[in-house]
Amino acid sequence: MRGLLLLLIIFVNTTAFSQKAEYSIVVKDIETQLPIENAIVFIMKTKQTLISNQDGKVTFELNGASSLQVSETNYETVTLRWGPLKPDLFVVYLKNNNNKLEEIVVSKEKPEKNLQKIVSNSREKLASAYRLKVYVREFFMLDNKYSYYNDGLVNFQFEGNQKKATTTLLVEQNRSYGLLETDVSADLMGYNLNNIMENYSNLKYFDPVLDSKTKKEYEFTTKGHPNNKYYIMSITPLDKSKKALDTFEIIYDPVKKLIVEFSIVIAPGNLAQIEEQTKAGSKNVTRSQVKVTYRIDGEDYYLLTANEEIGYDLILKNQAKKNIQVRNNFITTNFNRQNFTYKESDVFKEKTLFNKQNKILTKYWDISGFTATEEEKGIIDSLEFKL
């Protein structure tokens, strides 16, 4: 009888321990108490990467215990032991590194020359053979209404060739649904997945500020501190420029000469400088921003997350306008040096997942690494009845 009781206790404890519990973490700035968006939470046991939403929140399930690493390129990294974590909301505070940037590091080399070395070295490092498993999601808005949604778990196989990366794309799972009763397929626009991933690897975004003709329209400044791991380079359009030019911010490792993060935006003031086109079919940009992060892990260097948004007014024949906005998010869920084998018929050659027939084998979005905001959650939850 005692033996049976002991076995029952062991079974109950083992079952309880093996059950997954859901955890929620909010990442905040320790001084401002404001949430930190795009902070990276790395679960050391499962090697899963999570990215915080606009509320600084990540949510995940875990079987057992694991230490966590919380980081953001502008903040000091924090490693959490499992002990204090409970299956409910837990707040993590990060200390901003930018407070140390009052001292400007003056390099003997001009920032423009330094940028060339950083981009060149990063391109060369990214142009190697490996594969990434990436969770992709895309929101399409027409006249400020969410109109279409897709997401998927996709594999990018990279091949490095003379400092340039090319990709092969295989879609593992995906779903694509309209969010309105009306058909918006005629207006549907999305990012070309292969092109955008190759741009993240080839760093084509920097071509304008590396070109000898156009870089004269920008001002380059670099800030850092001897105690900081990363430096920040800012590239801003000169006031005399008559074009709507992008503003760049590059966070990089000054020792390894590798880009850790970059963001590119067209400021509203610069957008106002664009002369509005009135010809039918013209596109007047209303919003443009890109933010991309990379992981340096020993000898491995690869894309970690990417967020890209574009908005424009499309001019119709009767001079009416349609406002179109597209938001695309990437997060790498697995990095591997081993090539995968595939048949040519398995390769996805279309531009976007809008053109891919739905293939749902698991609830892959639950382990995507993204935590939806309340607005996004409402959109995504509305798809449940279609599955």
mmCIF file of C-alpha atoms in Angstrom:
data_model
loop_
_atom_site.group_PDB
_atom_site.id
_atom_site.type_symbol
_atom_site.label_atom_id
_atom_site.label_comp_id
_atom_site.label_asym_id
_atom_site.label_seq_id
_atom_site.Cartn_x
_atom_site.Cartn_y
_atom_site.Cartn_z
ATOM 1 C CA MET A 1 0.000 0.000 0.000
ATOM 2 C CA ARG A 2 2.844 2.357 0.883
ATOM 3 C CA GLY A 3 4.502 1.477 -2.428
ATOM 4 C CA LEU A 4 1.340 2.343 -4.364
ATOM 5 C CA LEU A 5 1.006 5.633 -2.463
ATOM 6 C CA LEU A 6 4.624 6.542 -3.214
ATOM 7 C CA LEU A 7 4.158 5.784 -6.912
ATOM 8 C CA LEU A 8 1.007 7.940 -6.951
ATOM 9 C CA ILE A 9 2.868 10.885 -5.382
ATOM 10 C CA ILE A 10 5.719 10.550 -7.885
ATOM 11 C CA PHE A 11 3.248 10.351 -10.779
ATOM 12 C CA VAL A 12 1.342 13.442 -9.631
ATOM 13 C CA ASN A 13 4.546 15.451 -9.127
ATOM 14 C CA THR A 14 5.974 14.347 -12.476
ATOM 15 C CA THR A 15 2.740 15.206 -14.270
ATOM 16 C CA ALA A 16 2.585 18.629 -12.632
ATOM 17 C CA PHE A 17 6.195 19.338 -13.484
ATOM 18 C CA SER A 18 5.791 18.237 -17.100
ATOM 19 C CA GLN A 19 2.806 20.488 -17.713
ATOM 20 C CA LYS A 20 3.584 23.708 -19.481
ATOM 21 C CA ALA A 21 2.900 26.953 -17.654
ATOM 22 C CA GLU A 22 2.349 30.313 -19.321
ATOM 23 C CA TYR A 23 4.532 33.228 -18.247
ATOM 24 C CA SER A 24 4.262 36.938 -19.000
ATOM 25 C CA ILE A 25 7.096 39.435 -18.647
ATOM 26 C CA VAL A 26 6.992 43.203 -19.102
ATOM 27 C CA VAL A 27 10.271 44.985 -19.868
ATOM 28 C CA LYS A 28 10.555 48.597 -18.662
ATOM 29 C CA ASP A 29 13.077 51.416 -18.489
ATOM 30 C CA ILE A 30 14.209 51.650 -14.865
ATOM 31 C CA GLU A 31 14.250 55.468 -14.882
ATOM 32 C CA THR A 32 11.233 56.429 -16.985
ATOM 33 C CA GLN A 33 9.138 53.363 -16.022
ATOM 34 C CA LEU A 34 8.027 53.235 -19.661
ATOM 35 C CA PRO A 35 7.717 49.926 -21.532
ATOM 36 C CA ILE A 36 10.559 48.970 -23.891
ATOM 37 C CA GLU A 37 9.441 47.792 -27.309
ATOM 38 C CA ASN A 38 11.537 45.273 -29.301
ATOM 39 C CA ALA A 39 13.467 44.074 -26.263
ATOM 40 C CA ILE A 40 14.822 40.543 -26.750
ATOM 41 C CA VAL A 41 14.005 37.852 -24.192
ATOM 42 C CA PHE A 42 16.111 34.741 -24.768
ATOM 43 C CA ILE A 43 15.049 31.503 -23.032
ATOM 44 C CA MET A 44 18.289 29.657 -22.425
ATOM 45 C CA LYS A 45 16.757 26.183 -22.048
ATOM 46 C CA THR A 46 14.819 26.122 -25.314
ATOM 47 C CA LYS A 47 16.960 28.677 -27.223
ATOM 48 C CA GLN A 48 13.732 30.497 -28.052
ATOM 49 C CA THR A 49 13.876 34.195 -28.882
ATOM 50 C CA LEU A 50 10.979 36.465 -27.914
ATOM 51 C CA ILE A 51 10.475 40.114 -28.805
ATOM 52 C CA SER A 52 8.483 42.546 -26.663
ATOM 53 C CA ASN A 53 5.494 44.356 -28.145
ATOM 54 C CA GLN A 54 4.528 48.038 -27.813
ATOM 55 C CA ASP A 55 3.563 47.401 -24.195
ATOM 56 C CA GLY A 56 6.982 45.875 -23.461
ATOM 57 C CA LYS A 57 5.322 42.487 -22.999
ATOM 58 C CA VAL A 58 6.314 38.939 -23.931
ATOM 59 C CA THR A 59 4.281 35.821 -23.237
ATOM 60 C CA PHE A 60 5.546 32.259 -23.519
ATOM 61 C CA GLU A 61 4.971 28.701 -22.342
ATOM 62 C CA LEU A 62 7.668 26.618 -20.729
ATOM 63 C CA ASN A 63 7.981 23.107 -19.399
ATOM 64 C CA GLY A 64 10.208 23.190 -16.329
ATOM 65 C CA ALA A 65 12.719 25.909 -15.438
ATOM 66 C CA SER A 66 15.118 28.066 -17.420
ATOM 67 C CA SER A 67 17.218 31.177 -16.940
ATOM 68 C CA LEU A 68 16.361 34.134 -19.169
ATOM 69 C CA GLN A 69 18.437 36.837 -20.788
ATOM 70 C CA VAL A 70 16.763 40.195 -21.415
ATOM 71 C CA SER A 71 18.480 42.669 -23.716
ATOM 72 C CA GLU A 72 18.021 45.697 -25.937
ATOM 73 C CA THR A 73 20.883 47.352 -27.764
ATOM 74 C CA ASN A 74 20.418 50.664 -25.920
ATOM 75 C CA TYR A 75 20.267 48.993 -22.492
ATOM 76 C CA GLU A 76 22.384 46.883 -20.182
ATOM 77 C CA THR A 77 21.664 43.166 -20.510
ATOM 78 C CA VAL A 78 20.042 41.413 -17.542
ATOM 79 C CA THR A 79 20.168 37.655 -16.851
ATOM 80 C CA LEU A 80 17.344 36.303 -14.691
ATOM 81 C CA ARG A 81 17.469 33.149 -12.665
ATOM 82 C CA TRP A 82 14.313 31.103 -12.639
ATOM 83 C CA GLY A 83 13.604 31.346 -8.902
ATOM 84 C CA PRO A 84 11.669 34.633 -8.685
ATOM 85 C CA LEU A 85 9.559 34.049 -11.810
ATOM 86 C CA LYS A 86 5.917 33.126 -11.320
ATOM 87 C CA PRO A 87 3.303 32.139 -13.912
ATOM 88 C CA ASP A 88 1.886 35.664 -14.012
ATOM 89 C CA LEU A 89 3.038 39.170 -14.852
ATOM 90 C CA PHE A 90 6.663 39.828 -13.930
ATOM 91 C CA VAL A 91 8.386 43.190 -14.560
ATOM 92 C CA VAL A 92 12.027 43.408 -15.640
ATOM 93 C CA TYR A 93 13.794 46.773 -15.454
ATOM 94 C CA LEU A 94 16.670 47.680 -17.764
ATOM 95 C CA LYS A 95 19.171 50.509 -17.356
ATOM 96 C CA ASN A 96 19.683 52.777 -20.353
ATOM 97 C CA ASN A 97 23.226 52.844 -21.730
ATOM 98 C CA ASN A 98 22.706 56.066 -23.650
ATOM 99 C CA ASN A 99 23.176 58.074 -20.470
ATOM 100 C CA LYS A 100 26.864 57.339 -20.927
ATOM 101 C CA LEU A 101 26.965 58.831 -24.401
ATOM 102 C CA GLU A 102 27.677 62.364 -23.272
ATOM 103 C CA GLU A 103 31.301 61.800 -24.137
ATOM 104 C CA ILE A 104 31.759 61.721 -27.891
ATOM 105 C CA VAL A 105 34.340 59.313 -29.173
ATOM 106 C CA VAL A 106 36.276 61.097 -31.893
ATOM 107 C CA SER A 107 37.724 58.609 -34.354
ATOM 108 C CA LYS A 108 40.836 59.409 -36.393
ATOM 109 C CA GLU A 109 38.838 58.161 -39.340
ATOM 110 C CA LYS A 110 35.912 60.027 -40.871
ATOM 111 C CA PRO A 111 32.518 58.487 -40.003
ATOM 112 C CA GLU A 112 31.824 57.980 -43.723
ATOM 113 C CA LYS A 113 34.949 55.846 -44.092
ATOM 114 C CA ASN A 114 34.149 53.994 -40.879
ATOM 115 C CA LEU A 115 30.641 53.228 -42.169
ATOM 116 C CA GLN A 116 32.088 51.735 -45.360
ATOM 117 C CA LYS A 117 34.217 49.339 -43.302
ATOM 118 C CA ILE A 118 31.327 48.394 -41.001
ATOM 119 C CA VAL A 119 28.910 47.713 -43.870
ATOM 120 C CA SER A 120 31.517 45.865 -45.928
ATOM 121 C CA ASN A 121 32.526 43.648 -43.006
ATOM 122 C CA SER A 122 28.908 42.951 -42.053
ATOM 123 C CA ARG A 123 28.010 42.054 -45.645
ATOM 124 C CA GLU A 124 30.947 39.684 -45.905
ATOM 125 C CA LYS A 125 30.052 38.002 -42.610
ATOM 126 C CA LEU A 126 26.395 37.583 -43.639
ATOM 127 C CA ALA A 127 27.322 36.189 -47.068
ATOM 128 C CA SER A 128 27.860 32.611 -45.926
ATOM 129 C CA ALA A 129 25.948 29.331 -46.098
ATOM 130 C CA TYR A 130 23.350 28.755 -43.379
ATOM 131 C CA ARG A 131 19.622 28.525 -42.927
ATOM 132 C CA LEU A 132 17.143 30.483 -40.866
ATOM 133 C CA LYS A 133 13.719 29.378 -39.759
ATOM 134 C CA VAL A 134 11.703 32.568 -39.560
ATOM 135 C CA TYR A 135 8.223 33.444 -38.378
ATOM 136 C CA VAL A 136 6.773 36.048 -40.731
ATOM 137 C CA ARG A 137 3.583 38.061 -40.318
ATOM 138 C CA GLU A 138 2.096 40.809 -42.449
ATOM 139 C CA PHE A 139 -0.758 43.257 -41.914
ATOM 140 C CA PHE A 140 -2.387 45.023 -44.868
ATOM 141 C CA MET A 141 -4.499 48.140 -44.335
ATOM 142 C CA LEU A 142 -6.731 49.858 -46.880
ATOM 143 C CA ASP A 143 -7.999 53.359 -46.047
ATOM 144 C CA ASN A 144 -6.924 52.882 -42.404
ATOM 145 C CA LYS A 145 -8.851 49.596 -41.982
ATOM 146 C CA TYR A 146 -7.145 46.270 -41.355
ATOM 147 C CA SER A 147 -8.088 44.378 -44.501
ATOM 148 C CA TYR A 148 -5.831 41.329 -44.847
ATOM 149 C CA TYR A 149 -3.484 39.290 -42.681
ATOM 150 C CA ASN A 150 -0.988 36.509 -43.279
ATOM 151 C CA ASP A 151 1.680 34.754 -41.270
ATOM 152 C CA GLY A 152 3.865 31.726 -41.748
ATOM 153 C CA LEU A 153 6.813 29.661 -40.635
ATOM 154 C CA VAL A 154 9.340 29.747 -43.465
ATOM 155 C CA ASN A 155 12.875 28.499 -44.110
ATOM 156 C CA PHE A 156 15.459 30.656 -45.852
ATOM 157 C CA GLN A 157 18.516 28.820 -47.202
ATOM 158 C CA PHE A 158 21.415 31.266 -47.669
ATOM 159 C CA GLU A 159 24.232 30.846 -50.128
ATOM 160 C CA GLY A 160 27.192 33.201 -49.938
ATOM 161 C CA ASN A 161 28.797 34.257 -53.204
ATOM 162 C CA GLN A 162 31.501 36.936 -53.478
ATOM 163 C CA LYS A 163 30.298 38.911 -50.466
ATOM 164 C CA LYS A 164 26.657 38.692 -51.576
ATOM 165 C CA ALA A 165 23.941 36.469 -50.127
ATOM 166 C CA THR A 166 21.153 34.844 -52.134
ATOM 167 C CA THR A 167 18.243 32.918 -50.651
ATOM 168 C CA THR A 168 16.015 29.967 -51.414
ATOM 169 C CA LEU A 169 12.634 30.011 -49.678
ATOM 170 C CA LEU A 170 10.541 27.055 -48.514
ATOM 171 C CA VAL A 171 7.243 27.603 -46.728
ATOM 172 C CA GLU A 172 6.672 25.176 -43.876
ATOM 173 C CA GLN A 173 3.263 26.434 -42.703
ATOM 174 C CA ASN A 174 1.163 29.499 -43.417
ATOM 175 C CA ARG A 175 -2.286 31.079 -43.246
ATOM 176 C CA SER A 176 -3.685 33.994 -45.217
ATOM 177 C CA TYR A 177 -7.116 35.552 -44.686
ATOM 178 C CA GLY A 178 -9.156 38.592 -45.597
ATOM 179 C CA LEU A 179 -10.474 40.575 -42.646
ATOM 180 C CA LEU A 180 -13.340 42.326 -44.419
ATOM 181 C CA GLU A 181 -16.429 41.085 -46.195
ATOM 182 C CA THR A 182 -15.418 43.065 -49.282
ATOM 183 C CA ASP A 183 -12.792 41.690 -51.675
ATOM 184 C CA VAL A 184 -9.565 43.719 -51.491
ATOM 185 C CA SER A 185 -7.453 41.424 -53.683
ATOM 186 C CA ALA A 186 -7.176 44.070 -56.432
ATOM 187 C CA ASP A 187 -5.441 46.436 -54.000
ATOM 188 C CA LEU A 188 -3.471 43.829 -52.073
ATOM 189 C CA MET A 189 0.226 44.655 -51.728
ATOM 190 C CA GLY A 190 2.898 42.823 -49.795
ATOM 191 C CA TYR A 191 6.657 42.581 -49.359
ATOM 192 C CA ASN A 192 8.648 40.272 -51.622
ATOM 193 C CA LEU A 193 10.002 37.817 -49.039
ATOM 194 C CA ASN A 194 13.133 36.777 -50.937
ATOM 195 C CA ASN A 195 14.017 40.335 -51.886
ATOM 196 C CA ILE A 196 13.518 41.733 -48.412
ATOM 197 C CA MET A 197 15.578 38.945 -46.793
ATOM 198 C CA GLU A 198 18.389 39.394 -49.322
ATOM 199 C CA ASN A 199 18.326 43.139 -48.630
ATOM 200 C CA TYR A 200 18.752 42.433 -44.911
ATOM 201 C CA SER A 201 21.824 40.337 -45.755
ATOM 202 C CA ASN A 202 23.298 42.466 -48.532
ATOM 203 C CA LEU A 203 22.516 45.681 -46.615
ATOM 204 C CA LYS A 204 21.306 47.469 -49.744
ATOM 205 C CA TYR A 205 19.559 49.962 -47.480
ATOM 206 C CA PHE A 206 22.919 51.704 -47.019
ATOM 207 C CA ASP A 207 23.655 52.256 -50.707
ATOM 208 C CA PRO A 208 22.436 55.915 -50.648
ATOM 209 C CA VAL A 209 24.791 56.918 -47.826
ATOM 210 C CA LEU A 210 27.728 55.038 -49.337
ATOM 211 C CA ASP A 211 27.336 56.554 -52.796
ATOM 212 C CA SER A 212 29.841 59.380 -53.355
ATOM 213 C CA LYS A 213 27.176 61.525 -55.066
ATOM 214 C CA THR A 214 24.436 61.310 -52.444
ATOM 215 C CA LYS A 215 26.355 60.973 -49.172
ATOM 216 C CA LYS A 216 27.238 64.678 -49.407
ATOM 217 C CA GLU A 217 23.608 65.424 -48.560
ATOM 218 C CA TYR A 218 23.965 63.871 -45.099
ATOM 219 C CA GLU A 219 25.646 64.703 -41.824
ATOM 220 C CA PHE A 220 27.451 61.855 -40.030
ATOM 221 C CA THR A 221 27.992 61.777 -36.247
ATOM 222 C CA THR A 222 29.215 59.001 -33.949
ATOM 223 C CA LYS A 223 28.645 58.714 -30.216
ATOM 224 C CA GLY A 224 30.031 56.255 -27.751
ATOM 225 C CA HIS A 225 31.881 55.796 -24.509
ATOM 226 C CA PRO A 226 34.901 53.642 -23.629
ATOM 227 C CA ASN A 227 32.726 51.653 -21.206
ATOM 228 C CA ASN A 228 30.006 50.984 -23.789
ATOM 229 C CA LYS A 229 30.050 47.789 -25.824
ATOM 230 C CA TYR A 230 28.369 49.454 -28.818
ATOM 231 C CA TYR A 231 28.635 52.812 -30.570
ATOM 232 C CA ILE A 232 25.838 54.715 -32.310
ATOM 233 C CA MET A 233 26.220 56.403 -35.676
ATOM 234 C CA SER A 234 23.538 58.867 -36.761
ATOM 235 C CA ILE A 235 23.135 59.932 -40.385
ATOM 236 C CA THR A 236 20.737 62.820 -40.913
ATOM 237 C CA PRO A 237 19.830 64.790 -44.048
ATOM 238 C CA LEU A 238 21.305 68.273 -44.253
ATOM 239 C CA ASP A 239 18.868 71.168 -43.993
ATOM 240 C CA LYS A 240 19.838 72.361 -47.458
ATOM 241 C CA SER A 241 18.684 69.095 -49.017
ATOM 242 C CA LYS A 242 15.569 69.501 -51.135
ATOM 243 C CA LYS A 243 14.694 65.812 -51.157
ATOM 244 C CA ALA A 244 12.803 63.654 -48.675
ATOM 245 C CA LEU A 245 15.802 61.655 -47.481
ATOM 246 C CA ASP A 246 15.932 58.888 -44.892
ATOM 247 C CA THR A 247 17.392 59.328 -41.426
ATOM 248 C CA PHE A 248 19.660 56.453 -40.354
ATOM 249 C CA GLU A 249 20.755 55.195 -36.944
ATOM 250 C CA ILE A 250 23.310 52.385 -36.815
ATOM 251 C CA ILE A 251 24.312 50.619 -33.617
ATOM 252 C CA TYR A 252 27.519 48.668 -34.129
ATOM 253 C CA ASP A 253 30.303 46.783 -32.403
ATOM 254 C CA PRO A 254 33.405 49.022 -32.832
ATOM 255 C CA VAL A 255 35.797 46.114 -32.257
ATOM 256 C CA LYS A 256 34.232 43.501 -34.541
ATOM 257 C CA LYS A 257 33.027 46.144 -37.013
ATOM 258 C CA LEU A 258 29.595 44.497 -37.212
ATOM 259 C CA ILE A 259 26.148 46.078 -37.302
ATOM 260 C CA VAL A 260 23.992 45.053 -34.352
ATOM 261 C CA GLU A 261 20.953 47.137 -35.232
ATOM 262 C CA PHE A 262 19.885 49.780 -37.696
ATOM 263 C CA SER A 263 16.776 51.868 -38.183
ATOM 264 C CA ILE A 264 15.769 54.009 -41.149
ATOM 265 C CA VAL A 265 12.862 56.452 -41.164
ATOM 266 C CA ILE A 266 11.616 59.330 -43.248
ATOM 267 C CA ALA A 267 10.770 62.047 -40.762
ATOM 268 C CA PRO A 268 7.365 63.756 -41.214
ATOM 269 C CA GLY A 269 9.180 67.033 -41.862
ATOM 270 C CA ASN A 270 11.097 65.450 -44.730
ATOM 271 C CA LEU A 271 7.950 63.904 -46.153
ATOM 272 C CA ALA A 272 6.410 67.362 -46.279
ATOM 273 C CA GLN A 273 9.156 68.384 -48.704
ATOM 274 C CA ILE A 274 8.010 65.952 -51.356
ATOM 275 C CA GLU A 275 5.990 67.531 -54.124
ATOM 276 C CA GLU A 276 2.714 65.617 -54.224
ATOM 277 C CA GLN A 277 2.126 63.723 -57.464
ATOM 278 C CA THR A 278 -1.325 64.097 -59.038
ATOM 279 C CA LYS A 279 -1.059 61.772 -62.032
ATOM 280 C CA ALA A 280 -3.297 58.687 -61.885
ATOM 281 C CA GLY A 281 -1.324 55.705 -60.603
ATOM 282 C CA SER A 282 1.140 57.861 -58.644
ATOM 283 C CA LYS A 283 2.113 56.862 -55.107
ATOM 284 C CA ASN A 284 2.728 59.564 -52.511
ATOM 285 C CA VAL A 285 4.580 58.152 -49.496
ATOM 286 C CA THR A 286 2.941 58.895 -46.125
ATOM 287 C CA ARG A 287 5.057 56.630 -43.894
ATOM 288 C CA SER A 288 8.299 54.704 -44.198
ATOM 289 C CA GLN A 289 10.338 53.005 -41.490
ATOM 290 C CA VAL A 290 12.626 50.006 -41.074
ATOM 291 C CA LYS A 291 14.220 48.517 -37.959
ATOM 292 C CA VAL A 292 16.489 45.457 -38.144
ATOM 293 C CA THR A 293 18.546 43.654 -35.484
ATOM 294 C CA TYR A 294 21.280 41.040 -35.843
ATOM 295 C CA ARG A 295 22.727 38.494 -33.428
ATOM 296 C CA ILE A 296 26.451 38.034 -32.887
ATOM 297 C CA ASP A 297 26.932 34.607 -31.321
ATOM 298 C CA GLY A 298 30.579 33.608 -31.403
ATOM 299 C CA GLU A 299 31.425 33.117 -35.087
ATOM 300 C CA ASP A 300 27.754 33.146 -36.090
ATOM 301 C CA TYR A 301 26.186 36.374 -37.302
ATOM 302 C CA TYR A 302 22.652 36.515 -38.665
ATOM 303 C CA LEU A 303 19.339 38.363 -38.825
ATOM 304 C CA LEU A 304 17.389 38.234 -35.580
ATOM 305 C CA THR A 305 14.353 40.510 -36.071
ATOM 306 C CA ALA A 306 13.032 42.952 -38.644
ATOM 307 C CA ASN A 307 10.096 45.348 -38.681
ATOM 308 C CA GLU A 308 9.200 47.271 -41.792
ATOM 309 C CA GLU A 309 6.308 49.615 -42.593
ATOM 310 C CA ILE A 310 5.328 51.506 -45.699
ATOM 311 C CA GLY A 311 2.307 53.726 -46.325
ATOM 312 C CA TYR A 312 1.296 55.704 -49.384
ATOM 313 C CA ASP A 313 -1.636 57.404 -51.067
ATOM 314 C CA LEU A 314 -2.491 55.880 -54.435
ATOM 315 C CA ILE A 315 -3.911 58.474 -56.875
ATOM 316 C CA LEU A 316 -6.935 57.229 -58.836
ATOM 317 C CA LYS A 317 -8.177 58.360 -62.248
ATOM 318 C CA ASN A 318 -10.769 60.701 -60.736
ATOM 319 C CA GLN A 319 -8.060 62.217 -58.476
ATOM 320 C CA ALA A 320 -9.478 60.366 -55.473
ATOM 321 C CA LYS A 321 -7.013 58.630 -53.145
ATOM 322 C CA LYS A 322 -6.635 55.197 -51.632
ATOM 323 C CA ASN A 323 -4.368 54.955 -48.605
ATOM 324 C CA ILE A 324 -2.417 51.696 -48.464
ATOM 325 C CA GLN A 325 -0.292 50.562 -45.527
ATOM 326 C CA VAL A 326 1.712 47.367 -45.169
ATOM 327 C CA ARG A 327 3.505 46.200 -42.014
ATOM 328 C CA ASN A 328 5.853 43.217 -42.105
ATOM 329 C CA ASN A 329 7.582 41.522 -39.138
ATOM 330 C CA PHE A 330 10.308 38.844 -39.114
ATOM 331 C CA ILE A 331 11.716 36.944 -36.158
ATOM 332 C CA THR A 332 14.294 34.150 -36.423
ATOM 333 C CA THR A 333 13.244 31.064 -34.480
ATOM 334 C CA ASN A 334 16.191 28.843 -35.454
ATOM 335 C CA PHE A 335 19.687 29.223 -36.943
ATOM 336 C CA ASN A 336 21.519 26.250 -38.453
ATOM 337 C CA ARG A 337 24.722 25.829 -40.449
ATOM 338 C CA GLN A 338 23.416 22.600 -42.018
ATOM 339 C CA ASN A 339 21.775 22.874 -45.435
ATOM 340 C CA PHE A 340 18.348 21.349 -45.938
ATOM 341 C CA THR A 341 17.479 19.173 -48.894
ATOM 342 C CA TYR A 342 14.497 19.960 -51.066
ATOM 343 C CA LYS A 343 12.912 19.398 -54.442
ATOM 344 C CA GLU A 344 12.722 22.275 -56.884
ATOM 345 C CA SER A 345 8.939 21.969 -56.788
ATOM 346 C CA ASP A 346 9.040 22.750 -53.038
ATOM 347 C CA VAL A 347 10.643 26.167 -53.569
ATOM 348 C CA PHE A 348 8.306 29.114 -53.008
ATOM 349 C CA LYS A 349 8.756 31.448 -55.975
ATOM 350 C CA GLU A 350 5.876 33.842 -55.420
ATOM 351 C CA LYS A 351 6.459 37.246 -53.871
ATOM 352 C CA THR A 352 4.283 37.101 -50.746
ATOM 353 C CA LEU A 353 2.378 34.625 -48.602
ATOM 354 C CA PHE A 354 -0.820 36.237 -49.897
ATOM 355 C CA ASN A 355 -0.262 33.997 -52.936
ATOM 356 C CA LYS A 356 0.275 30.769 -50.996
ATOM 357 C CA GLN A 357 -2.476 28.263 -50.283
ATOM 358 C CA ASN A 358 -3.034 27.816 -46.545
ATOM 359 C CA LYS A 359 -1.115 25.002 -44.890
ATOM 360 C CA ILE A 360 -1.733 24.639 -41.149
ATOM 361 C CA LEU A 361 -0.299 21.614 -39.344
ATOM 362 C CA THR A 362 0.228 23.099 -35.861
ATOM 363 C CA LYS A 363 -0.492 26.352 -34.029
ATOM 364 C CA TYR A 364 2.943 27.569 -35.038
ATOM 365 C CA TRP A 365 2.041 31.179 -34.177
ATOM 366 C CA ASP A 366 1.895 30.292 -30.466
ATOM 367 C CA ILE A 367 5.668 29.769 -30.451
ATOM 368 C CA SER A 368 6.491 32.539 -32.906
ATOM 369 C CA GLY A 369 8.297 34.786 -30.418
ATOM 370 C CA PHE A 370 5.884 37.667 -31.017
ATOM 371 C CA THR A 371 3.435 38.756 -28.343
ATOM 372 C CA ALA A 372 0.492 40.480 -29.972
ATOM 373 C CA THR A 373 -0.790 43.805 -28.717
ATOM 374 C CA GLU A 374 -4.443 43.902 -27.701
ATOM 375 C CA GLU A 375 -5.352 45.329 -31.123
ATOM 376 C CA GLU A 376 -3.348 42.665 -32.966
ATOM 377 C CA LYS A 377 -4.716 39.934 -30.711
ATOM 378 C CA GLY A 378 -8.261 40.945 -31.633
ATOM 379 C CA ILE A 379 -7.420 40.662 -35.329
ATOM 380 C CA ILE A 380 -5.646 37.325 -35.014
ATOM 381 C CA ASP A 381 -8.258 35.811 -32.674
ATOM 382 C CA SER A 382 -10.934 36.638 -35.238
ATOM 383 C CA LEU A 383 -9.284 34.118 -37.578
ATOM 384 C CA GLU A 384 -9.876 31.168 -35.233
ATOM 385 C CA PHE A 385 -13.263 30.281 -36.719
ATOM 386 C CA LYS A 386 -11.659 30.060 -40.176
ATOM 387 C CA LEU A 387 -9.040 27.481 -39.198
#
